[in-house]
PDB file of C-alpha atoms and ligand atoms in Angstrom:
ATOM      1  CA  UNK W  43      -4.507   6.662 -14.394  1.00 90.00           C
ATOM      2  CA  UNK W  44      -4.143   4.935 -17.548  1.00 96.00           C
ATOM      3  CA  UNK W  45      -4.082   0.662 -17.206  1.00 98.00           C
ATOM      4  CA  UNK W  46      -0.791  -1.010 -18.872  1.00 98.00           C
ATOM      5  CA  UNK W  47      -2.699  -2.835 -22.211  1.00 98.00           C
ATOM      6  CA  UNK W  48      -0.912  -6.187 -20.874  1.00 98.00           C
ATOM      7  CA  UNK W  49      -2.196  -6.313 -17.668  1.00 98.00           C
ATOM      8  CA  UNK W  50      -1.662  -8.226 -14.834  1.00 98.00           C
ATOM      9  CA  UNK W  51       1.890  -7.582 -15.149  1.00 98.00           C
ATOM     10  CA  UNK W  52       2.426 -10.272 -12.536  1.00 98.00           C
ATOM     11  CA  UNK W  53       0.464 -13.589 -11.764  1.00 98.00           C
ATOM     12  CA  UNK W  54       0.346 -16.827  -9.914  1.00 98.00           C
ATOM     13  CA  UNK W  55       1.934 -18.242 -12.599  1.00 98.00           C
ATOM     14  CA  UNK W  56       5.225 -16.144 -12.716  1.00 98.00           C
ATOM     15  CA  UNK W  57       6.020 -17.414  -8.901  1.00 98.00           C
ATOM     16  CA  UNK W  58       8.658 -19.975  -9.867  1.00 96.00           C
ATOM     17  CA  UNK W  59      10.192 -20.860  -6.550  1.00 96.00           C
ATOM     18  CA  UNK W  60      12.751 -23.283  -5.039  1.00 97.00           C
ATOM     19  CA  UNK W  61      10.767 -23.363  -1.813  1.00 98.00           C
ATOM     20  CA  UNK W  62       8.756 -26.119  -1.371  1.00 98.00           C
ATOM     21  CA  UNK W  63       5.924 -24.036   0.670  1.00 98.00           C
ATOM     22  CA  UNK W  64       5.755 -22.277  -3.089  1.00 98.00           C
ATOM     23  CA  UNK W  65       4.579 -24.419  -5.549  1.00 98.00           C
ATOM     24  CA  UNK W  66       1.667 -23.734  -7.545  1.00 98.00           C
ATOM     25  CA  UNK W  67       0.586 -21.097  -5.183  1.00 98.00           C
ATOM     26  CA  UNK W  68      -2.523 -19.231  -5.179  1.00 98.00           C
ATOM     27  CA  UNK W  69      -2.149 -15.558  -5.600  1.00 98.00           C
ATOM     28  CA  UNK W  70       0.197 -12.384  -5.916  1.00 98.00           C
ATOM     29  CA  UNK W  71      -0.839  -9.271  -5.348  1.00 98.00           C
ATOM     30  CA  UNK W  72      -0.793  -5.706  -2.966  1.00 98.00           C
ATOM     31  CA  UNK W  73       3.095  -5.643  -3.458  1.00 98.00           C
ATOM     32  CA  UNK W  74       4.960  -2.893  -2.175  1.00 98.00           C
ATOM     33  CA  UNK W  75       7.443  -0.814  -4.259  1.00 98.00           C
ATOM     34  CA  UNK W  76      10.828   1.162  -4.131  1.00 97.00           C
ATOM     35  CA  UNK W  77      13.624   2.490  -6.379  1.00 95.00           C
ATOM     36  CA  UNK W  78      16.536   0.131  -5.423  1.00 93.00           C
ATOM     37  CA  UNK W  79      20.016   0.280  -6.957  1.00 91.00           C
ATOM     38  CA  UNK W  80      18.251   1.430 -10.451  1.00 93.00           C
ATOM     39  CA  UNK W  81      16.237  -0.973 -10.970  1.00 96.00           C
ATOM     40  CA  UNK W  82      12.225  -1.316  -9.878  1.00 98.00           C
ATOM     41  CA  UNK W  83      11.589  -3.553  -6.660  1.00 98.00           C
ATOM     42  CA  UNK W  84       8.764  -4.619  -5.662  1.00 98.00           C
ATOM     43  CA  UNK W  85       7.903  -7.054  -2.623  1.00 98.00           C
ATOM     44  CA  UNK W  86       5.390  -9.203  -3.570  1.00 98.00           C
ATOM     45  CA  UNK W  87       2.299 -10.944  -1.016  1.00 98.00           C
ATOM     46  CA  UNK W  88       2.187 -14.411  -2.311  1.00 98.00           C
ATOM     47  CA  UNK W  89      -0.434 -16.909  -0.984  1.00 98.00           C
ATOM     48  CA  UNK W  90      -0.111 -20.477  -1.196  1.00 98.00           C
ATOM     49  CA  UNK W  91      -2.785 -22.998  -1.186  1.00 97.00           C
ATOM     50  CA  UNK W  92      -2.524 -23.476   2.853  1.00 98.00           C
ATOM     51  CA  UNK W  93      -3.742 -19.712   2.824  1.00 97.00           C
ATOM     52  CA  UNK W  94      -0.208 -19.258   4.199  1.00 98.00           C
ATOM     53  CA  UNK W  95       1.236 -15.613   3.301  1.00 98.00           C
ATOM     54  CA  UNK W  96       5.067 -15.242   2.162  1.00 98.00           C
ATOM     55  CA  UNK W  97       7.163 -12.128   0.652  1.00 98.00           C
ATOM     56  CA  UNK W  98       8.661 -12.744  -2.756  1.00 98.00           C
ATOM     57  CA  UNK W  99      11.068 -10.280  -3.982  1.00 98.00           C
ATOM     58  CA  UNK W 100      10.724  -9.152  -7.585  1.00 98.00           C
ATOM     59  CA  UNK W 101      13.204  -7.207  -9.671  1.00 98.00           C
ATOM     60  CA  UNK W 102      12.875  -5.159 -13.017  1.00 98.00           C
ATOM     61  CA  UNK W 103      14.641  -2.703 -14.910  1.00 98.00           C
ATOM     62  CA  UNK W 104      11.593  -1.456 -16.784  1.00 98.00           C
ATOM     63  CA  UNK W 105       9.147  -1.375 -14.358  1.00 98.00           C
ATOM     64  CA  UNK W 106       6.820  -3.896 -16.515  1.00 98.00           C
ATOM     65  CA  UNK W 107       8.540  -6.876 -16.821  1.00 98.00           C
ATOM     66  CA  UNK W 108       9.430  -8.342 -13.688  1.00 98.00           C
ATOM     67  CA  UNK W 109      11.455 -11.686 -11.881  1.00 97.00           C
ATOM     68  CA  UNK W 110      10.787 -12.965  -8.976  1.00 97.00           C
ATOM     69  CA  UNK W 111      13.383 -14.191  -6.391  1.00 98.00           C
ATOM     70  CA  UNK W 112      13.470 -18.241  -6.160  1.00 96.00           C
ATOM     71  CA  UNK W 113      13.305 -18.067  -2.377  1.00 97.00           C
ATOM     72  CA  UNK W 114      10.830 -15.875  -0.306  1.00 98.00           C
ATOM     73  CA  UNK W 115      11.931 -13.202   1.850  1.00 98.00           C
ATOM     74  CA  UNK W 116      13.824 -14.075   5.298  1.00 98.00           C
ATOM     75  CA  UNK W 117      11.921 -12.358   8.397  1.00 97.00           C
ATOM     76  CA  UNK W 118      14.557 -12.162  10.808  1.00 98.00           C
ATOM     77  CA  UNK W 119      14.216 -11.577  14.803  1.00 97.00           C
ATOM     78  CA  UNK W 120      10.392 -11.930  14.484  1.00 96.00           C
ATOM     79  CA  UNK W 121      10.887 -13.494  18.423  1.00 95.00           C
ATOM     80  CA  UNK W 122      10.991 -10.171  19.088  1.00 94.00           C
ATOM     81  CA  UNK W 123       7.064 -10.096  18.797  1.00 95.00           C
ATOM     82  CA  UNK W 124       5.760 -11.782  21.701  1.00 94.00           C
ATOM     83  CA  UNK W 125       2.080 -12.721  20.088  1.00 95.00           C
ATOM     84  CA  UNK W 126       1.190 -15.816  17.820  1.00 96.00           C
ATOM     85  CA  UNK W 127       1.756 -14.349  14.209  1.00 96.00           C
ATOM     86  CA  UNK W 128      -0.555 -15.276  11.113  1.00 97.00           C
ATOM     87  CA  UNK W 129       0.034 -13.410   8.288  1.00 97.00           C
ATOM     88  CA  UNK W 130       2.524 -10.473   7.517  1.00 98.00           C
ATOM     89  CA  UNK W 131       1.426  -8.212   4.612  1.00 98.00           C
ATOM     90  CA  UNK W 132       0.457  -5.503   2.648  1.00 98.00           C
ATOM     91  CA  UNK W 133       4.336  -4.037   3.121  1.00 98.00           C
ATOM     92  CA  UNK W 134       4.126  -0.124   2.123  1.00 98.00           C
ATOM     93  CA  UNK W 135       8.010   0.597   1.634  1.00 98.00           C
ATOM     94  CA  UNK W 136      10.293   3.888   1.833  1.00 97.00           C
ATOM     95  CA  UNK W 137      13.841   4.527   1.585  1.00 93.00           C
ATOM     96  CA  UNK W 138      15.735   6.462   4.375  1.00 89.00           C
ATOM     97  CA  UNK W 139      18.871   8.647   4.473  1.00 84.00           C
ATOM     98  CA  UNK W 140      20.935   6.038   5.817  1.00 85.00           C
ATOM     99  CA  UNK W 141      20.839   3.371   2.941  1.00 85.00           C
ATOM    100  CA  UNK W 142      18.077   1.760   4.256  1.00 92.00           C
ATOM    101  CA  UNK W 143      14.377   1.076   3.682  1.00 95.00           C
ATOM    102  CA  UNK W 144      11.837   1.449   6.316  1.00 96.00           C
ATOM    103  CA  UNK W 145       8.945  -0.946   6.245  1.00 97.00           C
ATOM    104  CA  UNK W 146       5.557  -1.278   7.602  1.00 97.00           C
ATOM    105  CA  UNK W 147       3.556  -4.203   7.200  1.00 98.00           C
ATOM    106  CA  UNK W 148       0.292  -5.320   8.416  1.00 96.00           C
ATOM    107  CA  UNK W 149       0.600  -8.040  11.482  1.00 96.00           C
ATOM    108  CA  UNK W 150      -2.100 -10.378  11.818  1.00 94.00           C
ATOM    109  CA  UNK W 151      -1.421 -11.859  15.483  1.00 94.00           C
ATOM    110  CA  UNK W 152      -3.679 -13.759  18.185  1.00 93.00           C
ATOM    111  CA  UNK W 153      -4.105  -9.985  19.771  1.00 91.00           C
ATOM    112  CA  UNK W 154      -5.356  -8.815  16.202  1.00 88.00           C
ATOM    113  CA  UNK W 155      -4.338  -6.562  13.428  1.00 91.00           C
ATOM    114  CA  UNK W 156      -0.828  -4.375  14.105  1.00 94.00           C
ATOM    115  CA  UNK W 157       1.361  -2.336  12.058  1.00 96.00           C
ATOM    116  CA  UNK W 158       4.722  -4.342  12.070  1.00 97.00           C
ATOM    117  CA  UNK W 159       8.298  -2.132  11.751  1.00 98.00           C
ATOM    118  CA  UNK W 160      10.700  -4.117   9.485  1.00 98.00           C
ATOM    119  CA  UNK W 161      14.028  -2.433   8.122  1.00 97.00           C
ATOM    120  CA  UNK W 162      16.199  -3.619   5.062  1.00 97.00           C
ATOM    121  CA  UNK W 163      18.855  -3.265   2.874  1.00 95.00           C
ATOM    122  CA  UNK W 164      18.381  -5.731  -0.018  1.00 92.00           C
ATOM    123  CA  UNK W 165      15.175  -7.338   0.793  1.00 96.00           C
ATOM    124  CA  UNK W 166      16.208 -10.808   0.761  1.00 97.00           C
ATOM    125  CA  UNK W 167      15.576 -10.936   4.353  1.00 97.00           C
ATOM    126  CA  UNK W 168      13.900  -8.307   6.377  1.00 97.00           C
ATOM    127  CA  UNK W 169      14.540  -6.850  10.017  1.00 97.00           C
ATOM    128  CA  UNK W 170      11.614  -7.089  12.312  1.00 98.00           C
ATOM    129  CA  UNK W 171      12.140  -4.390  14.663  1.00 97.00           C
ATOM    130  CA  UNK W 172       9.148  -4.075  16.777  1.00 97.00           C
ATOM    131  CA  UNK W 173       5.420  -3.578  16.366  1.00 97.00           C
ATOM    132  CA  UNK W 174       4.701   0.159  15.803  1.00 96.00           C
ATOM    133  CA  UNK W 175       0.963   0.961  16.453  1.00 92.00           C
ATOM    134  CA  UNK W 176      -2.036   0.521  18.711  1.00 86.00           C
ATOM    135  CA  UNK W 177      -3.915  -2.974  18.262  1.00 83.00           C
ATOM    136  CA  UNK W 178      -6.105  -2.824  15.204  1.00 84.00           C
ATOM    137  CA  UNK W 179      -4.872  -0.457  12.889  1.00 87.00           C
ATOM    138  CA  UNK W 180      -3.300  -1.035   9.012  1.00 90.00           C
ATOM    139  CA  UNK W 181      -2.370   0.817   5.813  1.00 94.00           C
ATOM    140  CA  UNK W 182       0.225   2.323   7.912  1.00 96.00           C
ATOM    141  CA  UNK W 183       2.542   4.943   5.346  1.00 98.00           C
ATOM    142  CA  UNK W 184       5.592   7.241   5.870  1.00 97.00           C
ATOM    143  CA  UNK W 185       5.667  10.911   4.505  1.00 97.00           C
ATOM    144  CA  UNK W 186       8.928  10.346   3.515  1.00 94.00           C
ATOM    145  CA  UNK W 187      11.833  12.613   5.086  1.00 92.00           C
ATOM    146  CA  UNK W 188       9.271  13.398   7.613  1.00 95.00           C
ATOM    147  CA  UNK W 189       8.464  12.149  11.233  1.00 95.00           C
ATOM    148  CA  UNK W 190       4.684  11.857   9.793  1.00 98.00           C
ATOM    149  CA  UNK W 191       3.126   8.585   8.568  1.00 98.00           C
ATOM    150  CA  UNK W 192      -0.728   8.102   7.899  1.00 98.00           C
ATOM    151  CA  UNK W 193      -2.633   4.927   9.339  1.00 95.00           C
ATOM    152  CA  UNK W 194      -6.179   3.669   9.051  1.00 92.00           C
ATOM    153  CA  UNK W 195      -7.082   2.794  12.383  1.00 86.00           C
ATOM    154  CA  UNK W 196      -9.822  -0.759  12.036  1.00 79.00           C
ATOM    155  CA  UNK W 197     -12.742   1.066  13.769  1.00 69.00           C
ATOM    156  CA  UNK W 198     -15.887   1.847  11.982  1.00 59.00           C
ATOM    157  CA  UNK W 199     -17.384   5.621  12.863  1.00 51.00           C
ATOM    158  CA  UNK W 200     -20.597   5.673  11.443  1.00 53.00           C
ATOM    159  CA  UNK W 201     -23.579   6.866  13.550  1.00 53.00           C
ATOM    160  CA  UNK W 202     -26.255   6.630  10.538  1.00 51.00           C
ATOM    161  CA  UNK W 203     -27.043   2.755  10.640  1.00 49.00           C
ATOM    162  CA  UNK W 204     -24.413   2.589   7.398  1.00 46.00           C
ATOM    163  CA  UNK W 205     -21.572   0.568   7.741  1.00 46.00           C
ATOM    164  CA  UNK W 206     -18.990   3.613   7.282  1.00 43.00           C
ATOM    165  CA  UNK W 207     -16.232   5.638   7.067  1.00 52.00           C
ATOM    166  CA  UNK W 208     -12.687   4.462   9.097  1.00 80.00           C
ATOM    167  CA  UNK W 209     -10.750   7.590   9.255  1.00 92.00           C
ATOM    168  CA  UNK W 210      -7.190   8.270   8.289  1.00 96.00           C
ATOM    169  CA  UNK W 211      -4.922  10.009  10.981  1.00 96.00           C
ATOM    170  CA  UNK W 212      -1.588  11.321  10.933  1.00 98.00           C
ATOM    171  CA  UNK W 213       0.473   9.927  13.717  1.00 97.00           C
ATOM    172  CA  UNK W 214       4.039  11.448  14.713  1.00 98.00           C
ATOM    173  CA  UNK W 215       6.887   9.280  15.670  1.00 97.00           C
ATOM    174  CA  UNK W 216      10.732   9.918  16.439  1.00 94.00           C
ATOM    175  CA  UNK W 217      11.929   6.052  16.410  1.00 95.00           C
ATOM    176  CA  UNK W 218       9.688   4.505  14.229  1.00 95.00           C
ATOM    177  CA  UNK W 219       8.148   2.400  16.856  1.00 97.00           C
ATOM    178  CA  UNK W 220       5.833   4.765  19.129  1.00 97.00           C
ATOM    179  CA  UNK W 221       3.592   6.887  17.237  1.00 96.00           C
ATOM    180  CA  UNK W 222       1.229   9.851  18.493  1.00 96.00           C
ATOM    181  CA  UNK W 223      -2.046  10.837  16.653  1.00 95.00           C
ATOM    182  CA  UNK W 224      -1.373  14.051  15.289  1.00 97.00           C
ATOM    183  CA  UNK W 225      -4.783  14.944  13.514  1.00 97.00           C
ATOM    184  CA  UNK W 226      -7.323  13.159  11.497  1.00 97.00           C
ATOM    185  CA  UNK W 227      -6.494  13.341   7.719  1.00 98.00           C
ATOM    186  CA  UNK W 228     -10.007  12.393   6.682  1.00 97.00           C
ATOM    187  CA  UNK W 229     -12.717  10.050   6.943  1.00 94.00           C
ATOM    188  CA  UNK W 230     -14.944   8.026   4.909  1.00 93.00           C
ATOM    189  CA  UNK W 231     -17.749   9.434   2.651  1.00 93.00           C
ATOM    190  CA  UNK W 232     -21.402   7.413   3.690  1.00 89.00           C
ATOM    191  CA  UNK W 233     -23.203   6.331   0.766  1.00 91.00           C
ATOM    192  CA  UNK W 234     -20.438   7.074  -2.072  1.00 94.00           C
ATOM    193  CA  UNK W 235     -17.338   5.517  -3.543  1.00 96.00           C
ATOM    194  CA  UNK W 236     -15.077   5.931  -0.433  1.00 95.00           C
ATOM    195  CA  UNK W 237     -17.277   4.578   2.556  1.00 92.00           C
ATOM    196  CA  UNK W 238     -13.939   2.837   4.036  1.00 93.00           C
ATOM    197  CA  UNK W 239     -10.908   3.869   3.185  1.00 95.00           C
ATOM    198  CA  UNK W 240      -7.255   3.800   3.407  1.00 96.00           C
ATOM    199  CA  UNK W 241      -3.672   4.880   2.577  1.00 97.00           C
ATOM    200  CA  UNK W 242      -2.586   2.836  -0.753  1.00 98.00           C
ATOM    201  CA  UNK W 243       1.386   3.536  -1.588  1.00 98.00           C
ATOM    202  CA  UNK W 244       3.515   6.106   0.760  1.00 98.00           C
ATOM    203  CA  UNK W 245       2.693   9.462  -0.342  1.00 98.00           C
ATOM    204  CA  UNK W 246       4.389  11.338  -3.379  1.00 97.00           C
ATOM    205  CA  UNK W 247       5.904  15.219  -2.744  1.00 97.00           C
ATOM    206  CA  UNK W 248       5.321  17.762  -5.646  1.00 96.00           C
ATOM    207  CA  UNK W 249       5.635  21.317  -5.371  1.00 96.00           C
ATOM    208  CA  UNK W 250       1.745  21.317  -4.894  1.00 97.00           C
ATOM    209  CA  UNK W 251       1.811  18.866  -1.942  1.00 98.00           C
ATOM    210  CA  UNK W 252       1.686  15.575  -1.253  1.00 98.00           C
ATOM    211  CA  UNK W 253       0.135  13.033  -3.278  1.00 98.00           C
ATOM    212  CA  UNK W 254      -2.046  10.769  -1.731  1.00 98.00           C
ATOM    213  CA  UNK W 255      -3.478   7.985  -3.805  1.00 98.00           C
ATOM    214  CA  UNK W 256      -6.038   5.734  -0.964  1.00 98.00           C
ATOM    215  CA  UNK W 257      -8.207   3.100  -1.656  1.00 97.00           C
ATOM    216  CA  UNK W 258     -11.904   3.516  -1.056  1.00 96.00           C
ATOM    217  CA  UNK W 259     -14.639   0.665  -0.227  1.00 94.00           C
ATOM    218  CA  UNK W 260     -18.293   0.856  -1.255  1.00 94.00           C
ATOM    219  CA  UNK W 261     -20.107  -1.108   1.071  1.00 89.00           C
ATOM    220  CA  UNK W 262     -23.706  -0.788  -0.112  1.00 84.00           C
ATOM    221  CA  UNK W 263     -23.995  -2.768  -2.891  1.00 83.00           C
ATOM    222  CA  UNK W 264     -25.550  -6.006  -2.209  1.00 75.00           C
ATOM    223  CA  UNK W 265     -23.404  -8.586  -2.836  1.00 72.00           C
ATOM    224  CA  UNK W 266     -19.956  -7.441  -2.970  1.00 79.00           C
ATOM    225  CA  UNK W 267     -17.785  -4.448  -1.252  1.00 91.00           C
ATOM    226  CA  UNK W 268     -16.246  -2.904  -4.717  1.00 96.00           C
ATOM    227  CA  UNK W 269     -12.309  -1.747  -3.727  1.00 97.00           C
ATOM    228  CA  UNK W 270     -11.259   1.483  -5.697  1.00 98.00           C
ATOM    229  CA  UNK W 271      -7.985   4.189  -6.050  1.00 98.00           C
ATOM    230  CA  UNK W 272      -8.873   7.642  -5.103  1.00 98.00           C
ATOM    231  CA  UNK W 273      -6.403  10.689  -4.648  1.00 98.00           C
ATOM    232  CA  UNK W 274      -6.138  13.648  -2.148  1.00 98.00           C
ATOM    233  CA  UNK W 275      -3.730  16.463  -2.400  1.00 98.00           C
ATOM    234  CA  UNK W 276      -2.135  16.923   1.385  1.00 98.00           C
ATOM    235  CA  UNK W 277      -0.183  19.847   2.665  1.00 98.00           C
ATOM    236  CA  UNK W 278       3.654  19.954   2.577  1.00 97.00           C
ATOM    237  CA  UNK W 279       4.236  20.975   5.815  1.00 97.00           C
ATOM    238  CA  UNK W 280       0.984  20.061   8.076  1.00 98.00           C
ATOM    239  CA  UNK W 281       0.280  16.683   6.036  1.00 98.00           C
ATOM    240  CA  UNK W 282      -2.916  16.028   7.632  1.00 98.00           C
ATOM    241  CA  UNK W 283      -4.509  19.097   6.125  1.00 98.00           C
ATOM    242  CA  UNK W 284      -6.083  18.495   3.119  1.00 98.00           C
ATOM    243  CA  UNK W 285      -6.328  20.814  -0.040  1.00 98.00           C
ATOM    244  CA  UNK W 286      -8.250  18.892  -2.245  1.00 98.00           C
ATOM    245  CA  UNK W 287     -10.102  15.468  -2.589  1.00 98.00           C
ATOM    246  CA  UNK W 288     -11.168  13.508  -5.568  1.00 97.00           C
ATOM    247  CA  UNK W 289     -15.087  13.151  -5.792  1.00 98.00           C
ATOM    248  CA  UNK W 290     -14.492  10.512  -8.483  1.00 98.00           C
ATOM    249  CA  UNK W 291     -12.293   7.470  -8.031  1.00 98.00           C
ATOM    250  CA  UNK W 292      -9.373   7.344 -10.162  1.00 98.00           C
ATOM    251  CA  UNK W 293      -9.343   3.640 -11.242  1.00 98.00           C
ATOM    252  CA  UNK W 294     -12.205   0.973 -10.536  1.00 98.00           C
ATOM    253  CA  UNK W 295     -12.779  -2.181 -11.119  1.00 98.00           C
ATOM    254  CA  UNK W 296     -13.742  -2.647 -14.962  1.00 98.00           C
ATOM    255  CA  UNK W 297     -10.905  -5.470 -16.496  1.00 98.00           C
ATOM    256  CA  UNK W 298     -11.842  -9.028 -15.787  1.00 98.00           C
ATOM    257  CA  UNK W 299      -8.812  -9.533 -13.955  1.00 98.00           C
ATOM    258  CA  UNK W 300     -10.129  -7.119 -11.084  1.00 98.00           C
ATOM    259  CA  UNK W 301     -13.819  -8.451 -11.362  1.00 97.00           C
ATOM    260  CA  UNK W 302     -13.258 -11.974 -10.623  1.00 96.00           C
ATOM    261  CA  UNK W 303     -10.598 -13.619  -8.867  1.00 97.00           C
ATOM    262  CA  UNK W 304     -10.022 -14.496  -4.969  1.00 95.00           C
ATOM    263  CA  UNK W 305     -12.126 -11.470  -4.013  1.00 94.00           C
ATOM    264  CA  UNK W 306     -13.810 -10.232  -6.891  1.00 95.00           C
ATOM    265  CA  UNK W 307     -13.676  -6.468  -7.504  1.00 96.00           C
ATOM    266  CA  UNK W 308     -10.890  -5.079  -6.043  1.00 97.00           C
ATOM    267  CA  UNK W 309      -8.220  -2.400  -6.823  1.00 98.00           C
ATOM    268  CA  UNK W 310      -6.019  -2.070  -4.151  1.00 98.00           C
ATOM    269  CA  UNK W 311      -3.266   0.473  -4.762  1.00 98.00           C
ATOM    270  CA  UNK W 312      -0.121  -0.526  -2.637  1.00 98.00           C
ATOM    271  CA  UNK W 313       3.300   1.007  -4.362  1.00 98.00           C
ATOM    272  CA  UNK W 314       3.596   4.047  -6.408  1.00 98.00           C
ATOM    273  CA  UNK W 315       7.318   4.424  -7.922  1.00 97.00           C
ATOM    274  CA  UNK W 316       8.171   8.181  -9.657  1.00 96.00           C
ATOM    275  CA  UNK W 317      10.395   7.856 -12.225  1.00 95.00           C
ATOM    276  CA  UNK W 318      12.635  10.607 -11.149  1.00 91.00           C
ATOM    277  CA  UNK W 319      15.721  11.002  -8.476  1.00 83.00           C
ATOM    278  CA  UNK W 320      14.851  14.173  -7.511  1.00 86.00           C
ATOM    279  CA  UNK W 321      12.726  14.472  -4.095  1.00 86.00           C
ATOM    280  CA  UNK W 322      10.329  16.809  -5.165  1.00 93.00           C
ATOM    281  CA  UNK W 323       8.593  15.501  -8.799  1.00 94.00           C
ATOM    282  CA  UNK W 324       8.101  17.478 -11.508  1.00 95.00           C
ATOM    283  CA  UNK W 325       4.241  17.773 -12.738  1.00 96.00           C
ATOM    284  CA  UNK W 326       4.841  15.608 -15.893  1.00 96.00           C
ATOM    285  CA  UNK W 327       6.645  12.766 -13.999  1.00 97.00           C
ATOM    286  CA  UNK W 328       5.552   9.259 -14.902  1.00 97.00           C
ATOM    287  CA  UNK W 329       4.112   7.426 -11.722  1.00 98.00           C
ATOM    288  CA  UNK W 330       3.866   3.846 -11.897  1.00 98.00           C
ATOM    289  CA  UNK W 331       1.312   2.694  -9.552  1.00 98.00           C
ATOM    290  CA  UNK W 332       1.291  -1.111  -8.206  1.00 98.00           C
ATOM    291  CA  UNK W 333      -2.115  -2.444  -7.553  1.00 98.00           C
ATOM    292  CA  UNK W 334      -3.335  -5.824  -6.166  1.00 98.00           C
ATOM    293  CA  UNK W 335      -5.863  -7.268  -8.900  1.00 98.00           C
ATOM    294  CA  UNK W 336      -8.835  -8.999  -7.171  1.00 98.00           C
ATOM    295  CA  UNK W 337      -6.330 -10.569  -4.511  1.00 98.00           C
ATOM    296  CA  UNK W 338      -5.202 -12.321  -7.318  1.00 98.00           C
ATOM    297  CA  UNK W 339      -2.926 -10.459  -9.364  1.00 98.00           C
ATOM    298  CA  UNK W 340      -0.691  -7.527  -9.516  1.00 98.00           C
ATOM    299  CA  UNK W 341      -1.450  -4.459 -12.293  1.00 98.00           C
ATOM    300  CA  UNK W 342      -0.146  -1.574 -13.151  1.00 98.00           C
ATOM    301  CA  UNK W 343      -1.457   2.024 -13.588  1.00 98.00           C
ATOM    302  CA  UNK W 344       0.595   4.820 -15.093  1.00 98.00           C
ATOM    303  CA  UNK W 345      -0.127   8.438 -14.284  1.00 98.00           C
ATOM    304  CA  UNK W 346       1.581  11.714 -13.289  1.00 98.00           C
ATOM    305  CA  UNK W 347       1.034  14.422 -10.884  1.00 98.00           C
ATOM    306  CA  UNK W 348      -0.796  16.966 -13.206  1.00 98.00           C
ATOM    307  CA  UNK W 349      -3.500  14.234 -14.138  1.00 98.00           C
ATOM    308  CA  UNK W 350      -3.605  12.969 -10.108  1.00 98.00           C
ATOM    309  CA  UNK W 351      -3.928  16.610  -9.321  1.00 98.00           C
ATOM    310  CA  UNK W 352      -6.583  17.693 -11.772  1.00 98.00           C
ATOM    311  CA  UNK W 353      -8.464  14.635 -10.429  1.00 98.00           C
ATOM    312  CA  UNK W 354      -8.281  15.648  -7.159  1.00 98.00           C
ATOM    313  CA  UNK W 355      -9.224  18.968  -7.888  1.00 97.00           C
ATOM    314  CA  UNK W 356     -12.222  17.701 -10.217  1.00 94.00           C
ATOM    315  CA  UNK W 357     -15.693  19.124  -9.792  1.00 86.00           C
TER     316      UNK W 357
HETATM  317  C1  LIG L 145      -8.309  -5.304   2.932  1.00 97.02           C
HETATM  318  C2  LIG L 145      -6.977  -6.302   3.174  1.00 97.02           C
HETATM  319  C3  LIG L 145      -6.224  -5.881   1.679  1.00 97.02           C
HETATM  320  C4  LIG L 145      -7.195  -7.191   1.197  1.00 97.02           C
HETATM  321  C5  LIG L 145      -8.385  -6.049   0.438  1.00 97.02           C
HETATM  322  C6  LIG L 145      -9.237  -6.755  -0.680  1.00 97.02           C
HETATM  323  O1  LIG L 145      -8.940  -5.179   4.084  1.00 97.02           O
HETATM  324  O2  LIG L 145      -7.188  -7.301   4.010  1.00 97.02           O
HETATM  325  O3  LIG L 145      -5.199  -6.749   2.091  1.00 97.02           O
HETATM  326  O4  LIG L 145      -6.514  -6.945  -0.606  1.00 97.02           O
HETATM  327  O5  LIG L 145      -8.902  -5.916   2.023  1.00 97.02           O
HETATM  328  O6  LIG L 145      -9.623  -7.648  -0.032  1.00 97.02           O
END
């Protein structure tokens, strides 16, 4: 992956809103993203100085220069949730065939963190359909055109005294609300770069399989967890089968905007937009990956399936 040289592409100064709660905000990060009517659309996670969370829509012709809406996204039908909701954040977006977008978000409630399922047509509003997980799971990503989703239960499974290895699991549903675990995808690798893990953007399909970008957290450094991006290649038909998994991370905090901020040392990839209209990408298709940098700003990295597959297979 190559960083866009003028990163970060969206910072808190870019959020110019008419909404009274969005004046002089603290941070903008971890966007969901999708192609929408020929434009690049990001659903930005914006935090204000009350540390309240909002979504703000941003649009761009070229995927680099975004302009954000002057009002936050309205979230409709939240009364369907019976719990007290504190934050809704880290949207993962996929298009469906009916012209709607499916959105999974982490929802912090008084009963723990759930995946919330939303639908939208235009991202001026998000329609809350319901909670779509057991308590305590995050990073839910649909595999477009299938009934499968990857998710990351928050429980740690390390047995060796090292705080380690959340698992990514593949689950299946017919209605987007009720999900049954099918199989484990993989778990964290204690002592190395990806001890704790979670899916990044919804996986992208190419001839070789699903390109699955994920974040890994190294927890064994004294003062700070290090969040990095990595890649695995998953089987096309049975996506829980891992065909290749990178030994190395593909992006780690190195630049000042990744090393310092609200949470230092964080690269959190959450959206990937391929510059192609076909369902199955060619190897050389540019892919724009949007990531949260230090939970403070949005940055862009550019890659191709060929490069990601090479990294997934790197010895
Ligand atoms: C994760 C989530 C993300 C956040 C990351 C780094 O656990 O809370 O939203 O970006 O930590 O702080």
